[in-house]
CSV table of C-alpha atoms in Angstrom, one decimal:
chain,number,residue,atom,x,y,z
A,2,UNK,CA,91.2,78.5,61.8
A,3,UNK,CA,92.3,79.5,65.4
A,4,UNK,CA,94.8,82.3,65.7
A,5,UNK,CA,96.7,80.5,68.4
A,6,UNK,CA,96.6,76.8,69.3
A,7,UNK,CA,98.5,75.5,72.3
A,8,UNK,CA,98.6,71.7,72.8
A,9,UNK,CA,100.1,70.0,75.8
A,10,UNK,CA,102.6,72.8,76.4
A,11,UNK,CA,105.4,71.9,78.9
A,12,UNK,CA,108.2,74.0,80.3
A,13,UNK,CA,110.5,72.6,83.0
A,14,UNK,CA,113.3,74.6,84.5
A,15,UNK,CA,116.3,72.5,85.7
A,16,UNK,CA,117.4,72.7,89.3
A,17,UNK,CA,121.2,72.6,89.5
A,18,UNK,CA,123.3,71.9,92.6
A,19,UNK,CA,126.8,71.2,93.6
A,20,UNK,CA,130.2,72.4,92.3
A,21,UNK,CA,129.5,70.9,88.9
A,22,UNK,CA,126.0,72.2,88.7
A,23,UNK,CA,124.4,68.8,88.0
A,24,UNK,CA,120.6,68.7,87.5
A,25,UNK,CA,119.0,67.6,90.7
A,26,UNK,CA,115.4,68.0,89.5
A,27,UNK,CA,113.0,70.1,87.5
A,28,UNK,CA,110.6,72.9,88.2
A,29,UNK,CA,107.4,72.0,86.4
A,30,UNK,CA,106.2,75.5,85.6
A,31,UNK,CA,103.9,74.6,82.8
A,32,UNK,CA,102.9,70.9,82.7
A,33,UNK,CA,100.5,70.0,79.9
A,34,UNK,CA,98.7,73.3,79.1
A,35,UNK,CA,96.0,73.3,76.3
A,36,UNK,CA,93.9,76.1,75.0
A,37,UNK,CA,92.9,78.0,71.8
A,38,UNK,CA,92.6,81.7,71.1
A,39,UNK,CA,90.4,83.0,68.3
A,40,UNK,CA,91.0,86.2,66.3
A,41,UNK,CA,89.8,89.2,68.3
A,42,UNK,CA,89.3,87.2,71.5
A,43,UNK,CA,90.6,88.0,75.0
A,44,UNK,CA,91.6,84.7,76.7
A,45,UNK,CA,92.5,85.2,80.4
A,46,UNK,CA,94.8,82.9,82.4
A,47,UNK,CA,94.2,83.4,86.2
A,48,UNK,CA,95.9,81.9,89.2
A,49,UNK,CA,98.0,82.5,92.2
A,50,UNK,CA,101.7,83.6,91.9
A,51,UNK,CA,103.9,80.7,90.9
A,52,UNK,CA,101.2,78.7,89.1
A,53,UNK,CA,103.0,79.0,85.7
A,54,UNK,CA,100.9,81.7,84.0
A,55,UNK,CA,103.9,84.0,82.9
A,56,UNK,CA,106.0,81.0,81.9
A,57,UNK,CA,103.1,79.9,79.6
A,58,UNK,CA,102.9,83.3,78.0
A,59,UNK,CA,106.7,83.5,77.4
A,60,UNK,CA,106.9,80.0,76.1
A,61,UNK,CA,104.2,80.8,73.6
A,62,UNK,CA,106.3,83.7,72.4
A,63,UNK,CA,109.4,81.4,72.1
A,64,UNK,CA,111.0,83.6,74.8
A,65,UNK,CA,111.5,80.2,76.7
A,66,UNK,CA,112.5,77.0,75.0
A,67,UNK,CA,109.5,74.6,75.0
A,68,UNK,CA,110.2,71.2,76.5
A,69,UNK,CA,107.1,69.5,75.2
A,70,UNK,CA,103.9,70.0,73.3
A,71,UNK,CA,103.2,72.4,70.4
A,72,UNK,CA,102.3,76.0,69.7
A,73,UNK,CA,100.6,76.8,66.4
A,74,UNK,CA,100.2,80.5,65.3
A,75,UNK,CA,98.1,81.3,62.3
A,76,UNK,CA,98.3,77.8,61.1
A,77,UNK,CA,102.2,77.6,61.4
A,78,UNK,CA,103.9,75.4,64.0
A,79,UNK,CA,106.4,77.8,65.8
A,80,UNK,CA,107.4,75.4,68.6
A,81,UNK,CA,111.0,74.7,67.5
A,82,UNK,CA,111.7,77.7,65.3
A,83,UNK,CA,115.2,79.3,65.7
A,84,UNK,CA,115.6,83.0,66.6
A,85,UNK,CA,116.1,83.9,62.9
A,86,UNK,CA,113.0,81.9,61.9
A,87,UNK,CA,111.0,83.6,64.5
A,88,UNK,CA,112.0,87.1,63.5
A,89,UNK,CA,109.4,87.7,60.8
A,90,UNK,CA,106.7,86.4,63.1
A,91,UNK,CA,107.7,88.5,66.0
A,92,UNK,CA,106.0,91.6,64.7
A,93,UNK,CA,102.7,89.8,64.9
A,94,UNK,CA,103.3,88.5,68.5
A,95,UNK,CA,104.0,91.1,71.1
A,96,UNK,CA,104.0,91.4,74.9
A,97,UNK,CA,103.1,94.0,77.5
A,98,UNK,CA,105.2,93.4,80.7
A,99,UNK,CA,104.1,93.4,84.3
A,100,UNK,CA,106.7,95.9,85.5
A,101,UNK,CA,106.2,99.3,83.9
A,102,UNK,CA,109.4,100.4,85.6
A,103,UNK,CA,111.9,97.7,84.7
A,104,UNK,CA,110.6,97.0,81.2
A,105,UNK,CA,111.7,100.4,79.8
A,106,UNK,CA,115.3,101.3,79.1
A,107,UNK,CA,115.9,104.4,81.3
A,108,UNK,CA,118.6,105.7,78.9
A,109,UNK,CA,116.2,105.8,75.9
A,110,UNK,CA,113.7,108.5,75.2
A,111,UNK,CA,110.1,107.5,74.9
A,112,UNK,CA,110.3,108.2,71.1
A,113,UNK,CA,113.2,105.7,70.8
A,114,UNK,CA,111.5,103.1,73.0
A,115,UNK,CA,108.4,103.0,70.9
A,116,UNK,CA,110.1,103.5,67.5
A,117,UNK,CA,112.8,100.9,68.0
A,118,UNK,CA,110.6,98.0,66.6
A,119,UNK,CA,109.5,100.2,63.7
A,120,UNK,CA,113.0,101.0,62.7
A,121,UNK,CA,114.0,97.2,62.9
A,122,UNK,CA,111.0,95.9,60.9
A,123,UNK,CA,110.3,98.9,58.6
A,124,UNK,CA,113.8,100.3,57.8
A,125,UNK,CA,112.5,101.9,54.6
A,126,UNK,CA,110.7,104.6,56.8
A,127,UNK,CA,112.6,107.8,57.1
A,128,UNK,CA,113.2,109.4,60.5
A,129,UNK,CA,110.4,111.9,60.0
A,130,UNK,CA,107.9,109.2,59.1
A,131,UNK,CA,108.9,107.2,62.0
A,132,UNK,CA,108.6,110.1,64.4
A,133,UNK,CA,105.2,110.9,63.1
A,134,UNK,CA,104.1,107.2,63.6
A,135,UNK,CA,105.4,107.4,67.2
A,136,UNK,CA,103.5,110.6,68.0
A,137,UNK,CA,100.4,109.1,66.6
A,138,UNK,CA,100.8,106.1,68.9
A,139,UNK,CA,101.3,108.4,71.8
A,140,UNK,CA,98.0,110.1,71.0
A,141,UNK,CA,96.3,106.6,70.7
A,142,UNK,CA,97.4,105.6,74.2
A,143,UNK,CA,96.6,108.9,75.9
A,144,UNK,CA,100.0,110.5,76.3
A,145,UNK,CA,101.0,114.1,75.5
A,146,UNK,CA,102.9,114.9,72.3
A,147,UNK,CA,105.9,116.1,74.2
A,148,UNK,CA,106.4,112.7,75.7
A,149,UNK,CA,108.4,111.9,72.5
A,150,UNK,CA,111.6,113.5,73.9
A,151,UNK,CA,111.2,112.7,77.5
A,152,UNK,CA,112.5,109.7,79.6
A,153,UNK,CA,110.7,107.0,81.4
A,154,UNK,CA,111.6,108.3,84.9
A,155,UNK,CA,109.6,111.5,84.2
A,156,UNK,CA,106.3,109.5,84.1
A,157,UNK,CA,104.0,107.8,86.6
A,158,UNK,CA,103.5,104.1,86.7
A,159,UNK,CA,100.3,104.2,84.7
A,160,UNK,CA,101.9,106.5,82.1
A,161,UNK,CA,104.8,104.1,81.8
A,162,UNK,CA,102.5,101.2,81.2
A,163,UNK,CA,100.9,103.3,78.4
A,164,UNK,CA,104.4,103.6,76.9
A,165,UNK,CA,104.7,99.8,77.0
A,166,UNK,CA,101.3,99.4,75.3
A,167,UNK,CA,102.3,101.9,72.6
A,168,UNK,CA,105.4,99.9,72.0
A,169,UNK,CA,103.5,96.7,71.8
A,170,UNK,CA,100.9,98.0,69.2
A,171,UNK,CA,103.6,99.9,67.1
A,172,UNK,CA,104.0,97.1,64.6
A,173,UNK,CA,100.2,96.4,64.2
A,174,UNK,CA,100.4,92.9,65.7
A,175,UNK,CA,97.6,90.3,65.7
A,176,UNK,CA,98.3,88.9,69.2
A,177,UNK,CA,99.5,90.4,72.4
A,178,UNK,CA,100.5,88.7,75.7
A,179,UNK,CA,99.4,91.0,78.6
A,180,UNK,CA,101.5,89.7,81.4
A,181,UNK,CA,99.8,91.1,84.5
A,182,UNK,CA,99.7,94.5,83.0
A,183,UNK,CA,97.9,96.2,85.9
A,184,UNK,CA,99.0,94.3,89.0
A,185,UNK,CA,101.7,96.9,89.8
A,186,UNK,CA,99.4,99.9,89.5
A,187,UNK,CA,97.0,101.6,91.8
A,188,UNK,CA,93.4,100.5,91.6
A,189,UNK,CA,92.2,103.7,90.0
A,190,UNK,CA,94.8,103.5,87.3
A,191,UNK,CA,94.1,99.8,86.8
A,192,UNK,CA,90.6,100.7,85.5
A,193,UNK,CA,92.1,103.2,83.0
A,194,UNK,CA,94.5,100.7,81.6
A,195,UNK,CA,91.9,97.9,81.3
A,196,UNK,CA,89.6,100.4,79.5
A,197,UNK,CA,92.5,101.4,77.1
A,198,UNK,CA,93.2,97.7,76.3
A,199,UNK,CA,89.6,97.0,75.7
A,200,UNK,CA,89.4,100.1,73.3
A,201,UNK,CA,92.5,99.0,71.5
A,202,UNK,CA,91.2,95.5,71.0
A,203,UNK,CA,88.1,96.8,69.3
A,204,UNK,CA,90.0,99.4,67.3
A,205,UNK,CA,92.7,97.2,65.9
A,206,UNK,CA,91.0,93.7,66.2
A,207,UNK,CA,93.7,92.5,68.6
A,208,UNK,CA,93.7,89.1,70.4
A,209,UNK,CA,95.0,89.0,74.0
A,210,UNK,CA,96.3,86.3,76.3
A,211,UNK,CA,95.6,88.3,79.5
A,212,UNK,CA,97.5,87.0,82.5
A,213,UNK,CA,96.3,88.0,86.0
A,214,UNK,CA,95.9,86.8,89.5
A,215,UNK,CA,92.7,88.8,90.2
A,216,UNK,CA,89.4,87.4,88.9
A,217,UNK,CA,87.8,90.9,89.5
A,218,UNK,CA,90.2,92.4,86.8
A,219,UNK,CA,89.6,89.7,84.1
A,220,UNK,CA,85.9,90.0,84.5
A,221,UNK,CA,85.8,93.3,82.7
A,222,UNK,CA,88.0,92.5,79.7
A,223,UNK,CA,87.8,88.7,79.0
A,224,UNK,CA,85.8,86.6,76.7
A,225,UNK,CA,87.1,83.3,78.0
A,226,UNK,CA,88.7,82.6,81.4
A,227,UNK,CA,91.0,79.6,82.3
A,228,UNK,CA,92.1,79.0,86.0
A,229,UNK,CA,95.5,77.6,86.4
A,230,UNK,CA,97.0,75.8,89.4
A,231,UNK,CA,100.5,74.4,89.7
A,232,UNK,CA,101.2,74.2,86.0
A,233,UNK,CA,97.8,72.9,84.9
A,234,UNK,CA,94.6,74.4,83.8
A,235,UNK,CA,91.9,73.1,86.3
A,236,UNK,CA,88.8,75.0,84.8
A,237,UNK,CA,88.1,76.8,81.6
A,238,UNK,CA,84.9,78.5,80.4
A,239,UNK,CA,83.4,81.5,78.7
A,240,UNK,CA,83.5,84.4,81.1
A,241,UNK,CA,79.8,84.6,81.8
A,242,UNK,CA,79.6,80.8,82.5
A,243,UNK,CA,82.7,80.7,84.8
A,244,UNK,CA,81.4,83.5,87.0
A,245,UNK,CA,77.8,82.2,87.0
A,246,UNK,CA,78.6,78.5,87.4
A,247,UNK,CA,82.0,77.9,88.8
A,248,UNK,CA,82.6,74.2,89.5
A,249,UNK,CA,86.3,73.5,90.6
A,250,UNK,CA,86.9,74.0,94.3
A,251,UNK,CA,89.9,76.2,93.5
A,252,UNK,CA,87.8,78.5,91.2
A,253,UNK,CA,85.2,78.8,94.0
A,254,UNK,CA,87.9,79.8,96.5
A,255,UNK,CA,89.3,82.4,94.1
A,256,UNK,CA,85.9,83.9,93.5
A,257,UNK,CA,85.0,84.0,97.2
A,258,UNK,CA,88.1,86.3,97.7
A,259,UNK,CA,86.7,88.9,95.2
A,260,UNK,CA,85.4,91.9,97.1
A,261,UNK,CA,81.8,92.9,96.6
A,262,UNK,CA,81.1,96.6,96.7
A,263,UNK,CA,77.5,96.2,97.9
A,264,UNK,CA,77.6,95.9,101.7
A,265,UNK,CA,74.1,94.2,101.6
A,266,UNK,CA,75.5,91.3,99.6
A,267,UNK,CA,77.3,88.7,101.8
A,268,UNK,CA,79.0,85.6,100.5
A,269,UNK,CA,81.0,82.9,102.4
A,270,UNK,CA,84.8,83.3,102.1
A,271,UNK,CA,86.5,80.0,101.3
A,272,UNK,CA,89.9,80.1,103.1
A,273,UNK,CA,92.3,77.5,101.7
A,274,UNK,CA,94.7,75.8,104.2
A,275,UNK,CA,98.4,75.6,103.6
A,276,UNK,CA,100.3,77.1,100.7
A,277,UNK,CA,100.9,76.2,97.0
A,278,UNK,CA,103.1,73.1,96.9
A,279,UNK,CA,106.5,73.4,95.1
A,280,UNK,CA,106.3,73.0,91.4
A,281,UNK,CA,109.6,71.1,91.7
A,282,UNK,CA,107.8,68.3,93.7
A,283,UNK,CA,104.1,68.5,92.9
A,284,UNK,CA,101.7,66.2,94.8
A,285,UNK,CA,100.7,62.9,93.2
A,286,UNK,CA,97.1,62.6,91.9
A,287,UNK,CA,95.2,65.9,91.8
A,288,UNK,CA,97.6,68.7,92.4
A,289,UNK,CA,95.1,70.6,94.5
A,290,UNK,CA,94.2,67.9,96.9
A,291,UNK,CA,96.6,69.1,99.6
A,292,UNK,CA,94.5,72.3,100.0
A,293,UNK,CA,91.1,71.1,98.8
A,294,UNK,CA,88.2,71.1,101.3
A,295,UNK,CA,86.4,68.4,99.2
A,296,UNK,CA,89.3,66.1,98.6
A,297,UNK,CA,88.6,62.4,98.5
A,298,UNK,CA,90.9,59.4,98.8
A,299,UNK,CA,91.3,58.9,95.1
A,300,UNK,CA,92.4,62.5,94.7
A,301,UNK,CA,95.6,61.7,96.4
A,302,UNK,CA,96.6,59.0,94.0
A,303,UNK,CA,94.8,59.4,90.6
A,304,UNK,CA,95.1,62.5,88.4
A,305,UNK,CA,91.6,63.6,87.4
A,306,UNK,CA,90.7,63.8,83.7
A,307,UNK,CA,89.4,66.9,81.9
A,308,UNK,CA,85.5,66.7,81.9
A,309,UNK,CA,83.4,69.0,79.6
A,310,UNK,CA,80.3,69.8,81.6
A,311,UNK,CA,78.8,72.2,79.0
A,312,UNK,CA,79.8,73.7,75.7
A,313,UNK,CA,83.3,75.3,76.2
A,314,UNK,CA,83.2,74.6,80.0
A,315,UNK,CA,85.9,72.0,81.1
A,316,UNK,CA,86.9,71.1,84.6
A,317,UNK,CA,89.7,68.9,85.9
A,318,UNK,CA,88.2,67.4,89.0
A,319,UNK,CA,86.9,64.0,90.3
A,320,UNK,CA,83.8,65.6,91.6
A,321,UNK,CA,82.6,66.1,88.1
A,322,UNK,CA,82.1,62.4,87.7
A,323,UNK,CA,79.8,62.1,90.6
């Protein structure tokens, strides 16, 4: 049984206008998203800003009301659960936020930030036991023992993200949404956080939904990679297969932008014309056709089906049928 199953997930945000705030349209942030995450797997969701990655992650956690589709966690349908019904499930589903500055309460000590979930879900623990648990978590994520009584503003960006990671693993969850956890950090610090997340996954048998816009980042942590564009997954494959045999024109463009450290290795950069269309008014047919260098007439009118070209490798593109 899969740990997490997402079927045809849809999340639309209403656009309200006028004095009476009537609904004039919808932003189709996630528009029919499907994927499965196995226990212990790192499934990465990649795409440009605004393509619906973060919305998908938050909808899975029931932080956004889902407008269509179904989310199944450990065999239980959690799509329409109320806040009280979600409460016992929350300890097994955690999130690491993108912003290591804004995601921590500046008025709380680090000990209180990390220990808050423990005090809610394990009220039987005494103050001393809870403090010992928090100090152990600080050690696990590579922070000094005296961080317990300090405040977030006293730490660097990378250290603050370690605090966020400690908070996420405090309740021994099975599944964590990593919402661009390294995008706000320096490159040297990014590698440290990626290595820490990889080590924790092995140590605690964690499963990740890793959200990123940089394919170079996900290459080092993922088992499976899905490329998302304007609310839909356009290509999905095991990591090795995706990097060795990318097929969708959008995936090819993203990979061409990944810098290669070896100056002797040269590859052609694919520059996409225009910008990402508005998710409030997505193009008819294939949503990528307005920027695709290989677009055909049918791409403008007919939405391409999902084609499986090899085991676990699916592509949403008309070129696959040629």
